Amino acid sequence: MDFQPSEEQALSVESMRRFVAREVSPLVDTYDDTTMPAEVVKSLLGKLTTFGIPNGWTSESNGGLGLSYVTSALLYEGLAEGFVDLAGTAFISEGAAYLIASGANEALKERYAKGLLAGQTIGCFGITEPGCGSNPKEIATRAVRDRAGYRISGSKVWISNGGIADFCVVLARLEDGGMQRILVDRVEHGYTSREMSKLGMGGWSTCELFFDDVWVPAENLIIARGNAFEDTQRSLESARLFAAVFANAIARAALDAAIAYAREREQFGKPIGQHRMVQDLIATSATELEAARLLTLRGFDLSDRGRPLAEAAAMAKHFATEGAVRITHASMQVFGSYGLSKDFPVERHYRNARMFTVPDGTTQINKLIVARSILGMSAF
Ligand SMILES: Cc1cc2nc3c(=O)[nH]c(=O)nc-3n(C[C@H](O)[C@H](O)[C@H](O)COP(=O)(O)OP(=O)(O)OC[C@H]3O[C@@H](n4cnc5c(N)ncnc54)[C@H](O)[C@@H]3O)c2cc1C
């Protein structure tokens, strides 16, 4: 299988990369430790729509550009190499737009999906809770029927975009024990958030959200194809592939920096790149990255062809995210003590890479999904 980009894909990624280098990458240092404010995110996303972010893979009939998943992945990869925090923020918003377009009523589509696809609105998803992470079947946030709507009570944790999102799509438990996804508007229905501190991706908001008996009309249900829990599990499959894209982009940025440094830094009278053990670090990392990238693009290709992707997405996610930890670690080593310095970018790449082994299913959960698919036996 050949994953060379077409001429058209290469041109759009190239023009987006030029925009990113000019307008996005200069912000990386400012937002390493500080969450990007909503106005900054919206202004950048508004401009990125020209290139297909966050409006790429959503179909034209739903207001997007109808790009293939492979093209969208290449675009997100280009953005993530420049500033992964913004790529992550955009991806969550585009995922919300897709969900609304595929399961919400016309009024919600008009009010929320349009704004998301234009980069003027930001969304988030609330599944994880303080008592429930790897096993979302255990969620405790409740949606109790009240007049023509639901009262929602509970809290969500580790919610990406949580502090800057205009709304949250909340996975909640109904009185009959089933689950539903409900769109809760931050201002109109009223929920609160608290920013959480974490190791990497400081520019990307990650929050705890609190729903204190929040009343939401029944029209805000996002009706699942089949069952809300299973549909949410399916949407995690493409989220896993995008996590792999972001990990590959981080690894690429770190490795490129290490290659440039290995050519220029001299020790023992020659560039360190001529020392065999440094060559080993570069060769091993480049091979791992190539393999991760092919595995990831293969998943998107399956998605474009409407083929099952649970196993491929889980493979790509654990392989690429763990690979990015190893590659960024090796890249820091090439830099010696400067690899640990905040004046060089590789320590940031290492922090960012480490974070991706957890969301959208930890490495262990993704391995269990792969093994379940191969063996036909589930360990969880
Ligand atoms: C930066 C970031 C962003 C996130 N964004 C979102 C978001 O936008 N929305 C959202 O809803 N959630 C989000 N999450 C939450 C994320 O999906 C969960 O953290 C993840 O599913 C793991 O849950 P947990 O942290 O509770 O770990 P736990 O489930 O408590 O797991 C702890 C450890 O036990 C292991 N473990 C658990 N069960 C098993 C098992 N059956 N077999 C083997 N090992 C097991 C895990 O692999 C892990 O090593 C985000 C998390 C992070 C870090």
Short mmCIF file of C-alpha atoms and ligand atoms in Angstrom, two decimals:
data_model
loop_
_atom_site.label_atom_id
_atom_site.label_comp_id
_atom_site.label_asym_id
_atom_site.label_seq_id
_atom_site.Cartn_x
_atom_site.Cartn_y
_atom_site.Cartn_z
CA MET A 1 0.00 0.00 0.00
CA ASP A 2 1.46 3.38 -1.01
CA PHE A 3 0.78 6.47 1.09
CA GLN A 4 2.55 9.08 -0.99
CA PRO A 5 0.32 12.18 -0.87
CA SER A 6 -1.29 13.17 -4.16
CA GLU A 7 -0.10 16.41 -5.76
CA GLU A 8 -3.26 18.14 -4.52
CA GLN A 9 -2.78 16.89 -0.95
CA ALA A 10 0.89 17.91 -0.96
CA LEU A 11 0.02 21.42 -2.19
CA SER A 12 -2.68 22.03 0.42
CA VAL A 13 -0.49 20.73 3.24
CA GLU A 14 2.39 22.90 2.00
CA SER A 15 0.33 26.08 1.88
CA MET A 16 -1.05 25.33 5.36
CA ARG A 17 2.47 24.75 6.69
CA ARG A 18 3.49 28.20 5.40
CA PHE A 19 0.55 29.75 7.26
CA VAL A 20 1.43 27.78 10.41
CA ALA A 21 5.08 28.88 10.26
CA ARG A 22 4.00 32.51 9.88
CA GLU A 23 1.07 32.82 12.28
CA VAL A 24 0.90 29.81 14.58
CA SER A 25 4.41 28.60 15.50
CA PRO A 26 5.44 32.00 16.98
CA LEU A 27 2.77 31.45 19.68
CA VAL A 28 4.18 28.16 20.95
CA ASP A 29 6.38 29.66 23.68
CA THR A 30 3.66 32.04 24.89
CA TYR A 31 1.25 29.14 25.41
CA ASP A 32 3.58 26.47 26.73
CA ASP A 33 2.42 27.00 30.32
CA THR A 34 -0.67 29.14 29.76
CA THR A 35 -3.95 27.95 28.27
CA MET A 36 -4.71 29.60 24.93
CA PRO A 37 -7.70 31.92 25.45
CA ALA A 38 -10.86 31.25 23.42
CA GLU A 39 -10.45 34.48 21.38
CA VAL A 40 -6.95 33.47 20.25
CA VAL A 41 -8.12 29.96 19.35
CA LYS A 42 -11.16 31.26 17.44
CA SER A 43 -9.14 33.80 15.50
CA LEU A 44 -6.65 31.10 14.38
CA LEU A 45 -9.32 28.48 13.64
CA GLY A 46 -11.24 31.03 11.57
CA LYS A 47 -8.18 31.44 9.35
CA LEU A 48 -7.41 27.71 9.25
CA THR A 49 -10.83 26.94 7.73
CA THR A 50 -9.36 28.01 4.37
CA PHE A 51 -7.11 24.95 4.56
CA GLY A 52 -9.69 22.46 5.90
CA ILE A 53 -9.32 22.70 9.69
CA PRO A 54 -11.69 22.30 11.56
CA ASN A 55 -14.06 21.81 8.61
CA GLY A 56 -12.25 19.17 6.56
CA TRP A 57 -13.70 15.71 6.91
CA THR A 58 -17.29 16.84 7.62
CA SER A 59 -19.36 16.24 4.49
CA GLU A 60 -20.32 19.12 2.19
CA SER A 61 -24.01 18.42 2.85
CA ASN A 62 -23.29 19.05 6.54
CA GLY A 63 -21.35 22.25 5.88
CA GLY A 64 -17.80 20.89 5.74
CA LEU A 65 -15.38 20.47 2.82
CA GLY A 66 -15.93 16.71 2.50
CA LEU A 67 -12.20 15.93 2.40
CA SER A 68 -11.05 12.35 2.80
CA TYR A 69 -9.83 11.26 6.25
CA VAL A 70 -6.35 10.71 4.81
CA THR A 71 -6.24 14.33 3.57
CA SER A 72 -7.55 15.61 6.90
CA ALA A 73 -4.93 13.55 8.73
CA LEU A 74 -2.15 15.07 6.61
CA LEU A 75 -3.46 18.57 7.33
CA TYR A 76 -3.72 17.94 11.08
CA GLU A 77 -0.22 16.45 11.01
CA GLY A 78 1.14 19.65 9.41
CA LEU A 79 -0.59 21.84 11.98
CA ALA A 80 0.46 19.61 14.89
CA GLU A 81 4.13 19.76 13.87
CA GLY A 82 3.85 23.55 14.24
CA PHE A 83 1.66 23.66 17.38
CA VAL A 84 0.09 20.43 18.58
CA ASP A 85 -2.00 22.19 21.25
CA LEU A 86 -3.94 24.07 18.56
CA ALA A 87 -4.30 20.94 16.41
CA GLY A 88 -5.80 19.09 19.39
CA THR A 89 -8.19 21.94 20.14
CA ALA A 90 -9.33 22.04 16.51
CA PHE A 91 -9.77 18.28 16.31
CA ILE A 92 -12.11 18.18 19.32
CA SER A 93 -14.22 20.97 17.78
CA GLU A 94 -14.39 19.22 14.41
CA GLY A 95 -15.37 15.97 16.17
CA ALA A 96 -18.18 17.83 17.94
CA ALA A 97 -19.37 19.28 14.63
CA TYR A 98 -19.42 15.81 13.08
CA LEU A 99 -21.39 14.41 16.01
CA ILE A 100 -23.97 17.19 15.90
CA ALA A 101 -24.27 16.95 12.12
CA SER A 102 -24.88 13.21 12.31
CA GLY A 103 -27.22 13.01 15.30
CA ALA A 104 -28.73 16.36 16.32
CA ASN A 105 -31.87 18.14 15.14
CA GLU A 106 -31.80 20.97 12.59
CA ALA A 107 -31.98 23.70 15.24
CA LEU A 108 -28.85 22.38 17.02
CA LYS A 109 -27.05 21.96 13.70
CA GLU A 110 -27.87 25.54 12.77
CA ARG A 111 -26.93 26.92 16.15
CA TYR A 112 -23.77 24.92 16.94
CA ALA A 113 -22.37 22.93 13.99
CA LYS A 114 -22.12 25.96 11.69
CA GLY A 115 -20.12 27.94 14.24
CA LEU A 116 -17.81 24.99 14.95
CA LEU A 117 -17.05 24.50 11.26
CA ALA A 118 -16.36 28.22 10.85
CA GLY A 119 -13.98 28.18 13.81
CA GLN A 120 -16.24 30.64 15.67
CA THR A 121 -17.46 28.18 18.30
CA ILE A 122 -15.51 25.65 20.38
CA GLY A 123 -16.89 22.33 21.62
CA CYS A 124 -15.85 19.58 24.02
CA PHE A 125 -16.89 16.02 24.99
CA GLY A 126 -17.46 14.86 28.54
CA ILE A 127 -17.13 11.13 29.10
CA THR A 128 -14.47 10.65 31.81
CA GLU A 129 -15.39 11.19 35.47
CA PRO A 130 -13.44 11.16 38.73
CA GLY A 131 -14.52 7.54 39.35
CA CYS A 132 -14.50 6.27 35.78
CA GLY A 133 -11.88 6.42 33.03
CA SER A 134 -10.97 3.26 31.15
CA ASN A 135 -14.42 1.81 31.72
CA PRO A 136 -17.00 4.39 30.58
CA LYS A 137 -19.78 1.90 31.32
CA GLU A 138 -19.43 3.08 34.93
CA ILE A 139 -20.33 6.74 34.38
CA ALA A 140 -22.36 8.24 37.21
CA THR A 141 -23.41 11.64 35.80
CA ARG A 142 -27.20 11.49 35.83
CA ALA A 143 -29.83 12.90 33.48
CA VAL A 144 -33.20 12.80 35.23
CA ARG A 145 -36.36 13.53 33.23
CA ASP A 146 -37.98 16.82 34.31
CA ARG A 147 -40.83 18.40 32.33
CA ALA A 148 -39.76 18.64 28.66
CA GLY A 149 -36.08 18.10 29.43
CA TYR A 150 -33.48 16.60 31.75
CA ARG A 151 -31.73 17.67 34.94
CA ILE A 152 -28.04 16.82 34.77
CA SER A 153 -25.93 16.31 37.87
CA GLY A 154 -22.36 15.12 38.16
CA SER A 155 -18.84 16.04 37.17
CA LYS A 156 -16.46 15.24 34.34
CA VAL A 157 -12.65 15.33 34.45
CA TRP A 158 -9.79 15.66 31.97
CA ILE A 159 -12.04 17.32 29.41
CA SER A 160 -10.06 18.71 26.48
CA ASN A 161 -11.14 22.25 25.47
CA GLY A 162 -13.17 22.28 28.74
CA GLY A 163 -12.22 25.81 29.83
CA ILE A 164 -12.74 27.51 26.46
CA ALA A 165 -15.61 25.49 24.96
CA ASP A 166 -18.99 27.12 24.38
CA PHE A 167 -20.73 23.82 25.11
CA CYS A 168 -20.10 20.25 26.18
CA VAL A 169 -21.58 17.06 24.74
CA VAL A 170 -22.11 15.12 27.97
CA LEU A 171 -22.46 11.34 28.17
CA ALA A 172 -25.01 10.87 30.97
CA ARG A 173 -26.91 8.00 32.57
CA LEU A 174 -30.69 8.00 32.30
CA GLU A 175 -33.10 6.71 34.96
CA ASP A 176 -33.63 3.44 33.04
CA GLY A 177 -29.86 2.74 33.23
CA GLY A 178 -29.24 3.58 29.55
CA MET A 179 -27.00 6.42 28.38
CA GLN A 180 -27.54 9.50 26.25
CA ARG A 181 -25.43 12.30 24.84
CA ILE A 182 -26.78 15.74 25.69
CA LEU A 183 -25.51 19.07 24.46
CA VAL A 184 -25.14 21.43 27.42
CA ASP A 185 -24.48 25.11 26.71
CA ARG A 186 -22.05 26.76 29.12
CA VAL A 187 -23.96 30.06 29.33
CA GLU A 188 -27.57 29.16 28.55
CA HIS A 189 -27.80 26.06 30.74
CA GLY A 190 -24.93 26.89 33.05
CA TYR A 191 -22.07 24.62 34.05
CA THR A 192 -18.73 25.55 35.56
CA SER A 193 -15.15 24.46 34.86
CA ARG A 194 -11.81 24.35 36.61
CA GLU A 195 -8.54 24.15 34.67
CA MET A 196 -6.38 21.09 35.56
CA SER A 197 -2.58 21.20 35.54
CA LYS A 198 -0.77 18.55 33.53
CA LEU A 199 2.68 17.56 32.21
CA GLY A 200 2.52 18.65 28.54
CA MET A 201 0.37 20.62 26.09
CA GLY A 202 -0.04 23.54 28.48
CA GLY A 203 -1.70 25.66 25.79
CA TRP A 204 -4.55 23.15 25.37
CA SER A 205 -7.25 23.56 28.00
CA THR A 206 -7.97 20.44 30.08
CA CYS A 207 -10.71 20.85 32.66
CA GLU A 208 -12.90 19.46 35.34
CA LEU A 209 -16.56 20.30 34.58
CA PHE A 210 -19.32 20.56 37.17
CA PHE A 211 -23.03 20.03 36.37
CA ASP A 212 -25.08 21.06 39.35
CA ASP A 213 -28.70 20.12 38.59
CA VAL A 214 -28.47 21.77 35.16
CA TRP A 215 -31.77 21.73 33.22
CA VAL A 216 -31.47 21.09 29.46
CA PRO A 217 -34.38 20.71 26.98
CA ALA A 218 -34.95 17.26 25.46
CA GLU A 219 -34.23 18.73 21.99
CA ASN A 220 -30.58 18.85 23.04
CA LEU A 221 -30.24 15.07 22.97
CA ILE A 222 -27.84 13.95 20.26
CA ILE A 223 -29.53 10.79 19.15
CA ALA A 224 -27.06 7.99 18.56
CA ARG A 225 -27.03 5.60 15.64
CA GLY A 226 -28.21 2.66 17.76
CA ASN A 227 -26.97 2.93 21.29
CA ALA A 228 -25.24 6.06 22.71
CA PHE A 229 -22.57 4.07 24.54
CA GLU A 230 -21.64 1.96 21.51
CA ASP A 231 -21.73 4.98 19.22
CA THR A 232 -19.39 6.81 21.60
CA GLN A 233 -17.02 3.82 21.53
CA ARG A 234 -17.06 3.95 17.70
CA SER A 235 -16.24 7.67 17.68
CA LEU A 236 -13.24 6.88 19.90
CA GLU A 237 -11.81 4.80 17.04
CA SER A 238 -11.18 7.83 14.84
CA ALA A 239 -10.08 9.82 17.92
CA ARG A 240 -7.39 7.14 18.41
CA LEU A 241 -6.15 7.63 14.86
CA PHE A 242 -5.93 11.39 15.38
CA ALA A 243 -4.04 10.86 18.67
CA ALA A 244 -1.59 8.79 16.59
CA VAL A 245 -1.33 11.66 14.06
CA PHE A 246 -0.48 14.10 16.86
CA ALA A 247 2.08 11.73 18.37
CA ASN A 248 3.72 11.25 14.95
CA ALA A 249 3.84 15.02 14.43
CA ILE A 250 5.49 15.57 17.82
CA ALA A 251 8.00 12.81 17.08
CA ARG A 252 8.74 14.29 13.64
CA ALA A 253 9.37 17.76 15.09
CA ALA A 254 11.72 16.35 17.75
CA LEU A 255 13.57 14.10 15.30
CA ASP A 256 14.03 16.89 12.74
CA ALA A 257 15.55 19.08 15.47
CA ALA A 258 17.86 16.21 16.54
CA ILE A 259 18.98 15.58 12.95
CA ALA A 260 19.85 19.25 12.44
CA TYR A 261 21.73 19.33 15.76
CA ALA A 262 23.63 16.11 14.99
CA ARG A 263 24.89 17.66 11.75
CA GLU A 264 26.07 20.84 13.37
CA ARG A 265 27.34 19.99 16.90
CA GLU A 266 30.94 18.77 16.97
CA GLN A 267 32.65 16.59 19.58
CA PHE A 268 35.90 14.62 19.29
CA GLY A 269 36.75 16.65 16.18
CA LYS A 270 33.70 15.76 14.07
CA PRO A 271 29.96 16.30 13.92
CA ILE A 272 28.22 14.12 16.55
CA GLY A 273 26.13 12.72 13.66
CA GLN A 274 29.24 10.85 12.55
CA HIS A 275 29.44 8.93 15.84
CA ARG A 276 27.89 5.51 15.38
CA MET A 277 25.81 5.53 18.55
CA VAL A 278 24.22 8.85 17.56
CA GLN A 279 23.51 7.33 14.14
CA ASP A 280 21.79 4.46 15.96
CA LEU A 281 19.53 6.92 17.82
CA ILE A 282 18.60 8.63 14.54
CA ALA A 283 18.14 5.42 12.52
CA THR A 284 16.02 3.67 15.16
CA SER A 285 13.83 6.74 15.65
CA ALA A 286 13.35 7.35 11.90
CA THR A 287 12.37 3.72 11.33
CA GLU A 288 9.90 3.72 14.21
CA LEU A 289 8.35 6.95 13.03
CA GLU A 290 7.96 5.70 9.46
CA ALA A 291 6.27 2.53 10.72
CA ALA A 292 3.95 4.50 13.03
CA ARG A 293 2.99 6.85 10.24
CA LEU A 294 2.18 4.05 7.81
CA LEU A 295 0.10 2.27 10.46
CA THR A 296 -1.77 5.50 11.16
CA LEU A 297 -2.48 6.36 7.52
CA ARG A 298 -3.58 2.78 6.91
CA GLY A 299 -6.25 3.33 9.59
CA PHE A 300 -7.48 6.51 7.87
CA ASP A 301 -7.52 4.72 4.54
CA LEU A 302 -9.75 1.99 6.06
CA SER A 303 -11.98 4.74 7.41
CA ASP A 304 -12.24 6.37 3.96
CA ARG A 305 -13.26 3.01 2.52
CA GLY A 306 -15.88 2.45 5.21
CA ARG A 307 -14.05 -0.62 6.54
CA PRO A 308 -13.95 -1.66 10.23
CA LEU A 309 -11.10 0.12 11.98
CA ALA A 310 -11.28 -0.84 15.66
CA GLU A 311 -8.17 -3.04 15.51
CA ALA A 312 -6.19 -0.80 13.13
CA ALA A 313 -6.96 2.33 15.19
CA ALA A 314 -5.98 0.67 18.48
CA MET A 315 -2.74 -0.63 16.93
CA ALA A 316 -1.84 2.78 15.51
CA LYS A 317 -2.70 4.57 18.75
CA HIS A 318 -0.56 2.51 21.12
CA PHE A 319 2.30 2.07 18.64
CA ALA A 320 2.54 5.73 17.61
CA THR A 321 2.09 7.25 21.08
CA GLU A 322 4.59 4.92 22.79
CA GLY A 323 6.90 5.38 19.78
CA ALA A 324 6.72 9.16 20.15
CA VAL A 325 7.83 8.85 23.79
CA ARG A 326 10.85 6.80 22.69
CA ILE A 327 11.65 9.08 19.73
CA THR A 328 11.42 12.31 21.73
CA HIS A 329 13.54 10.67 24.46
CA ALA A 330 16.19 9.70 21.89
CA SER A 331 16.06 13.18 20.35
CA MET A 332 16.72 14.74 23.76
CA GLN A 333 19.70 12.41 24.14
CA VAL A 334 21.17 13.65 20.84
CA PHE A 335 21.06 17.17 22.29
CA GLY A 336 22.96 16.10 25.45
CA SER A 337 22.45 18.60 28.26
CA TYR A 338 20.78 21.04 25.86
CA GLY A 339 18.03 18.46 25.40
CA LEU A 340 16.98 19.22 28.97
CA SER A 341 17.07 22.96 28.45
CA LYS A 342 13.89 25.00 28.11
CA ASP A 343 15.78 27.09 25.51
CA PHE A 344 15.56 24.18 23.05
CA PRO A 345 12.31 22.64 21.82
CA VAL A 346 12.95 18.93 22.44
CA GLU A 347 12.09 18.87 26.14
CA ARG A 348 8.65 20.31 25.24
CA HIS A 349 8.17 17.63 22.59
CA TYR A 350 9.03 14.99 25.19
CA ARG A 351 6.44 16.34 27.66
CA ASN A 352 3.82 16.54 24.92
CA ALA A 353 4.51 13.01 23.66
CA ARG A 354 4.24 11.51 27.13
CA MET A 355 0.72 12.82 27.50
CA PHE A 356 -0.71 11.00 24.49
CA THR A 357 -0.25 7.48 25.91
CA VAL A 358 -3.29 8.07 28.16
CA PRO A 359 -6.32 9.67 26.42
CA ASP A 360 -8.61 7.79 24.00
CA GLY A 361 -7.72 4.53 25.75
CA THR A 362 -4.42 4.01 27.52
CA THR A 363 -1.70 1.93 25.85
CA GLN A 364 -2.86 -1.07 27.89
CA ILE A 365 -6.53 -0.69 26.90
CA ASN A 366 -5.59 -0.33 23.22
CA LYS A 367 -3.46 -3.49 23.41
CA LEU A 368 -6.43 -5.30 24.96
CA ILE A 369 -8.60 -4.13 22.04
CA VAL A 370 -6.04 -5.47 19.54
CA ALA A 371 -5.76 -8.81 21.34
CA ARG A 372 -9.56 -9.08 21.65
CA SER A 373 -9.88 -8.58 17.92
CA ILE A 374 -7.19 -11.18 17.14
CA LEU A 375 -8.16 -13.81 19.71
CA GLY A 376 -11.89 -13.26 19.78
CA MET A 377 -11.61 -13.21 23.60
CA SER A 378 -11.96 -10.12 25.77
CA ALA A 379 -9.81 -9.46 28.83
CA PHE A 380 -12.07 -6.63 29.97
C1 LIG B 1 -4.68 15.18 28.27
C2 LIG B 1 -5.92 14.36 28.37
C3 LIG B 1 -7.04 14.73 27.65
C4 LIG B 1 -8.23 14.02 27.80
N1 LIG B 1 -9.35 14.45 27.12
C5 LIG B 1 -10.56 13.87 27.41
C6 LIG B 1 -11.77 14.41 26.86
O1 LIG B 1 -11.75 15.36 26.08
N2 LIG B 1 -12.95 13.83 27.22
C7 LIG B 1 -13.02 12.77 28.08
O2 LIG B 1 -14.10 12.32 28.36
N3 LIG B 1 -11.88 12.24 28.61
C8 LIG B 1 -10.65 12.77 28.31
N4 LIG B 1 -9.50 12.27 28.86
C9 LIG B 1 -9.59 11.16 29.80
C10 LIG B 1 -8.97 9.88 29.29
O3 LIG B 1 -9.74 9.33 28.23
C11 LIG B 1 -8.81 8.93 30.48
O4 LIG B 1 -7.86 9.52 31.33
C12 LIG B 1 -8.37 7.55 30.07
O5 LIG B 1 -9.44 6.87 29.46
C13 LIG B 1 -7.85 6.73 31.25
O6 LIG B 1 -8.71 6.83 32.34
P1 LIG B 1 -8.10 7.11 33.82
O7 LIG B 1 -7.17 8.26 33.68
O8 LIG B 1 -9.23 7.23 34.75
O9 LIG B 1 -7.23 5.84 34.14
P2 LIG B 1 -7.76 4.46 34.77
O10 LIG B 1 -8.88 3.92 33.96
O11 LIG B 1 -7.98 4.62 36.22
O12 LIG B 1 -6.49 3.53 34.53
C14 LIG B 1 -5.34 3.58 35.40
C15 LIG B 1 -4.35 2.51 34.93
O13 LIG B 1 -4.98 1.20 34.98
C16 LIG B 1 -4.91 0.59 33.70
N5 LIG B 1 -6.14 -0.19 33.49
C17 LIG B 1 -7.42 0.17 33.71
N6 LIG B 1 -8.26 -0.82 33.39
C18 LIG B 1 -7.49 -1.83 32.91
C19 LIG B 1 -7.77 -3.14 32.40
N7 LIG B 1 -9.01 -3.61 32.27
N8 LIG B 1 -6.73 -3.91 32.03
C20 LIG B 1 -5.45 -3.44 32.11
N9 LIG B 1 -5.13 -2.22 32.58
C21 LIG B 1 -6.13 -1.43 32.98
C22 LIG B 1 -4.77 1.73 32.70
O14 LIG B 1 -4.17 1.29 31.49
C23 LIG B 1 -3.90 2.69 33.48
O15 LIG B 1 -2.56 2.31 33.34
C24 LIG B 1 -8.28 12.92 28.67
C25 LIG B 1 -7.12 12.53 29.36
C26 LIG B 1 -5.94 13.24 29.21
C27 LIG B 1 -4.72 12.81 29.97
#
